[in-house]
Amino acid sequence: MQETIDELDIITRVRGEVASRKEVTGENLFLAWGYPTAIVLLLEFAALMFWNEDWCGWLWAGIPLIGTLLMVYFLNKDYERTRRRTLDENVILVMWIFIGFASCVGGLAMGFAGVFQQSFFSYLGLLCGMGCFMTGIILHFRPKTVCGIIASMLSVVPLFFQGDQWPWQLLATAVIVIIALIIPGHLFKQYVKHYESI
């Protein structure tokens, strides 16, 4: 009888450890925002540089639409798997919602002030870099922290492309987004995959 109780204790403990390992979530959120943003920036750069098309500015409308839909999808998928959200996940989610809101409000304000082309992309790069840095600190995931620092430092680069060179800001910002969102997104996804396989 005692052996049966011991075996049940071991099974319960193992199940608890496996369940706690599955708590790492959100591995796709960086990619959900990184890819649409980088692709739109690169398309806009190509449209301006090679085809002299101004209509590409409307491509920006696709970023929040695609990013929000992907974010909701991945968050629901994660919630179905874990049936709960940790405090860290809620903090990160609220922080990135704030960054998205700050990007929109900042872009509108800069547009009305007539300084959109001069400074918006540096502002966007800095917000992405800071968000990546803070996410890395909260999750104790060093690659995100390092990528956030690099992206934040590179956020000044678009300021050097003014006037006729303005389209190059788009390319520079795409590189910053790749460093701040796509690279750490893939690294974190690999980390979660390895973590869950243990």
PDB file of N, CA, C and O in Angstrom, residues 30-31 34-35 37-39 41-42 128 132 147 151 171-186:
ATOM      1  N   PHE A  30       6.920  38.494 -30.607  1.00  0.00           N
ATOM      2  CA  PHE A  30       7.923  39.354 -31.252  1.00  0.00           C
ATOM      3  C   PHE A  30       7.873  39.171 -32.772  1.00  0.00           C
ATOM      4  O   PHE A  30       7.984  40.129 -33.529  1.00  0.00           O
ATOM      5  N   LEU A  31       7.708  37.920 -33.186  1.00  0.00           N
ATOM      6  CA  LEU A  31       7.653  37.640 -34.626  1.00  0.00           C
ATOM      7  C   LEU A  31       6.363  38.163 -35.244  1.00  0.00           C
ATOM      8  O   LEU A  31       6.354  38.600 -36.396  1.00  0.00           O
ATOM      9  N   GLY A  34       7.258  41.768 -35.570  1.00  0.00           N
ATOM     10  CA  GLY A  34       8.515  42.019 -36.280  1.00  0.00           C
ATOM     11  C   GLY A  34       8.418  41.831 -37.779  1.00  0.00           C
ATOM     12  O   GLY A  34       8.831  42.702 -38.557  1.00  0.00           O
ATOM     13  N   TYR A  35       7.857  40.705 -38.204  1.00  0.00           N
ATOM     14  CA  TYR A  35       7.784  40.440 -39.644  1.00  0.00           C
ATOM     15  C   TYR A  35       6.894  41.424 -40.400  1.00  0.00           C
ATOM     16  O   TYR A  35       7.324  41.972 -41.428  1.00  0.00           O
ATOM     17  N   THR A  37       6.135  44.492 -39.649  1.00  0.00           N
ATOM     18  CA  THR A  37       6.780  45.816 -39.634  1.00  0.00           C
ATOM     19  C   THR A  37       7.965  45.855 -40.586  1.00  0.00           C
ATOM     20  O   THR A  37       8.098  46.789 -41.402  1.00  0.00           O
ATOM     21  N   ALA A  38       8.848  44.861 -40.518  1.00  0.00           N
ATOM     22  CA  ALA A  38      10.035  44.838 -41.385  1.00  0.00           C
ATOM     23  C   ALA A  38       9.640  44.727 -42.854  1.00  0.00           C
ATOM     24  O   ALA A  38      10.206  45.414 -43.714  1.00  0.00           O
ATOM     25  N   ILE A  39       8.663  43.872 -43.161  1.00  0.00           N
ATOM     26  CA  ILE A  39       8.246  43.691 -44.562  1.00  0.00           C
ATOM     27  C   ILE A  39       7.644  44.973 -45.118  1.00  0.00           C
ATOM     28  O   ILE A  39       7.957  45.383 -46.242  1.00  0.00           O
ATOM     29  N   LEU A  41       8.227  48.065 -44.079  1.00  0.00           N
ATOM     30  CA  LEU A  41       9.317  49.043 -44.239  1.00  0.00           C
ATOM     31  C   LEU A  41      10.123  48.769 -45.510  1.00  0.00           C
ATOM     32  O   LEU A  41      10.456  49.695 -46.259  1.00  0.00           O
ATOM     33  N   LEU A  42      10.430  47.505 -45.754  1.00  0.00           N
ATOM     34  CA  LEU A  42      11.205  47.154 -46.946  1.00  0.00           C
ATOM     35  C   LEU A  42      10.411  47.386 -48.234  1.00  0.00           C
ATOM     36  O   LEU A  42      10.964  47.855 -49.227  1.00  0.00           O
ATOM     37  N   CYS A 128      11.045  50.309 -29.994  1.00  0.00           N
ATOM     38  CA  CYS A 128      11.230  48.856 -30.188  1.00  0.00           C
ATOM     39  C   CYS A 128      12.418  48.351 -29.379  1.00  0.00           C
ATOM     40  O   CYS A 128      12.343  47.291 -28.738  1.00  0.00           O
ATOM     41  N   CYS A 132      12.204  45.725 -26.267  1.00  0.00           N
ATOM     42  CA  CYS A 132      12.965  44.469 -26.317  1.00  0.00           C
ATOM     43  C   CYS A 132      13.859  44.344 -25.079  1.00  0.00           C
ATOM     44  O   CYS A 132      13.926  43.285 -24.450  1.00  0.00           O
ATOM     45  N   CYS A 147      19.953  42.477 -27.610  1.00  0.00           N
ATOM     46  CA  CYS A 147      19.373  42.985 -28.863  1.00  0.00           C
ATOM     47  C   CYS A 147      18.671  44.320 -28.629  1.00  0.00           C
ATOM     48  O   CYS A 147      18.713  45.207 -29.481  1.00  0.00           O
ATOM     49  N   ALA A 151      19.631  47.690 -30.616  1.00  0.00           N
ATOM     50  CA  ALA A 151      18.594  48.390 -31.385  1.00  0.00           C
ATOM     51  C   ALA A 151      18.413  49.816 -30.894  1.00  0.00           C
ATOM     52  O   ALA A 151      18.256  50.743 -31.700  1.00  0.00           O
ATOM     53  N   LEU A 171      14.932  51.781 -44.610  1.00  0.00           N
ATOM     54  CA  LEU A 171      15.826  50.621 -44.610  1.00  0.00           C
ATOM     55  C   LEU A 171      16.528  50.485 -43.258  1.00  0.00           C
ATOM     56  O   LEU A 171      16.623  49.383 -42.698  1.00  0.00           O
ATOM     57  N   ALA A 172      17.009  51.620 -42.726  1.00  0.00           N
ATOM     58  CA  ALA A 172      17.689  51.591 -41.422  1.00  0.00           C
ATOM     59  C   ALA A 172      16.742  51.117 -40.330  1.00  0.00           C
ATOM     60  O   ALA A 172      17.116  50.316 -39.465  1.00  0.00           O
ATOM     61  N   THR A 173      15.493  51.561 -40.389  1.00  0.00           N
ATOM     62  CA  THR A 173      14.514  51.152 -39.377  1.00  0.00           C
ATOM     63  C   THR A 173      14.160  49.679 -39.527  1.00  0.00           C
ATOM     64  O   THR A 173      13.942  48.981 -38.525  1.00  0.00           O
ATOM     65  N   ALA A 174      14.109  49.181 -40.761  1.00  0.00           N
ATOM     66  CA  ALA A 174      13.859  47.748 -40.970  1.00  0.00           C
ATOM     67  C   ALA A 174      14.956  46.919 -40.307  1.00  0.00           C
ATOM     68  O   ALA A 174      14.675  45.885 -39.682  1.00  0.00           O
ATOM     69  N   VAL A 175      16.208  47.366 -40.417  1.00  0.00           N
ATOM     70  CA  VAL A 175      17.326  46.662 -39.775  1.00  0.00           C
ATOM     71  C   VAL A 175      17.161  46.686 -38.259  1.00  0.00           C
ATOM     72  O   VAL A 175      17.361  45.673 -37.567  1.00  0.00           O
ATOM     73  N   ILE A 176      16.754  47.847 -37.720  1.00  0.00           N
ATOM     74  CA  ILE A 176      16.537  47.970 -36.274  1.00  0.00           C
ATOM     75  C   ILE A 176      15.429  47.029 -35.817  1.00  0.00           C
ATOM     76  O   ILE A 176      15.549  46.351 -34.791  1.00  0.00           O
ATOM     77  N   VAL A 177      14.341  46.961 -36.587  1.00  0.00           N
ATOM     78  CA  VAL A 177      13.225  46.069 -36.244  1.00  0.00           C
ATOM     79  C   VAL A 177      13.667  44.605 -36.291  1.00  0.00           C
ATOM     80  O   VAL A 177      13.278  43.804 -35.431  1.00  0.00           O
ATOM     81  N   ILE A 178      14.488  44.260 -37.272  1.00  0.00           N
ATOM     82  CA  ILE A 178      15.006  42.887 -37.352  1.00  0.00           C
ATOM     83  C   ILE A 178      15.827  42.563 -36.107  1.00  0.00           C
ATOM     84  O   ILE A 178      15.697  41.479 -35.520  1.00  0.00           O
ATOM     85  N   ILE A 179      16.659  43.520 -35.661  1.00  0.00           N
ATOM     86  CA  ILE A 179      17.493  43.300 -34.468  1.00  0.00           C
ATOM     87  C   ILE A 179      16.649  43.282 -33.196  1.00  0.00           C
ATOM     88  O   ILE A 179      16.882  42.473 -32.299  1.00  0.00           O
ATOM     89  N   ALA A 180      15.651  44.173 -33.115  1.00  0.00           N
ATOM     90  CA  ALA A 180      14.868  44.308 -31.881  1.00  0.00           C
ATOM     91  C   ALA A 180      13.749  43.282 -31.743  1.00  0.00           C
ATOM     92  O   ALA A 180      13.381  42.928 -30.623  1.00  0.00           O
ATOM     93  N   LEU A 181      13.197  42.809 -32.865  1.00  0.00           N
ATOM     94  CA  LEU A 181      12.034  41.926 -32.786  1.00  0.00           C
ATOM     95  C   LEU A 181      12.248  40.544 -33.402  1.00  0.00           C
ATOM     96  O   LEU A 181      11.921  39.525 -32.784  1.00  0.00           O
ATOM     97  N   ILE A 182      12.774  40.509 -34.613  1.00  0.00           N
ATOM     98  CA  ILE A 182      12.835  39.222 -35.321  1.00  0.00           C
ATOM     99  C   ILE A 182      13.933  38.303 -34.773  1.00  0.00           C
ATOM    100  O   ILE A 182      13.680  37.135 -34.473  1.00  0.00           O
ATOM    101  N   ILE A 183      15.144  38.823 -34.624  1.00  0.00           N
ATOM    102  CA  ILE A 183      16.245  37.979 -34.114  1.00  0.00           C
ATOM    103  C   ILE A 183      15.949  37.481 -32.702  1.00  0.00           C
ATOM    104  O   ILE A 183      15.986  36.268 -32.449  1.00  0.00           O
ATOM    105  N   PRO A 184      15.622  38.377 -31.738  1.00  0.00           N
ATOM    106  CA  PRO A 184      15.313  37.841 -30.394  1.00  0.00           C
ATOM    107  C   PRO A 184      14.053  36.988 -30.378  1.00  0.00           C
ATOM    108  O   PRO A 184      13.932  36.077 -29.561  1.00  0.00           O
ATOM    109  N   GLY A 185      13.121  37.263 -31.292  1.00  0.00           N
ATOM    110  CA  GLY A 185      11.918  36.439 -31.377  1.00  0.00           C
ATOM    111  C   GLY A 185      12.250  35.002 -31.732  1.00  0.00           C
ATOM    112  O   GLY A 185      11.729  34.059 -31.128  1.00  0.00           O
ATOM    113  N   HIS A 186      13.124  34.820 -32.729  1.00  0.00           N
ATOM    114  CA  HIS A 186      13.523  33.461 -33.110  1.00  0.00           C
ATOM    115  C   HIS A 186      14.361  32.793 -32.017  1.00  0.00           C
ATOM    116  O   HIS A 186      14.190  31.598 -31.748  1.00  0.00           O
TER     117      HIS A 186
END
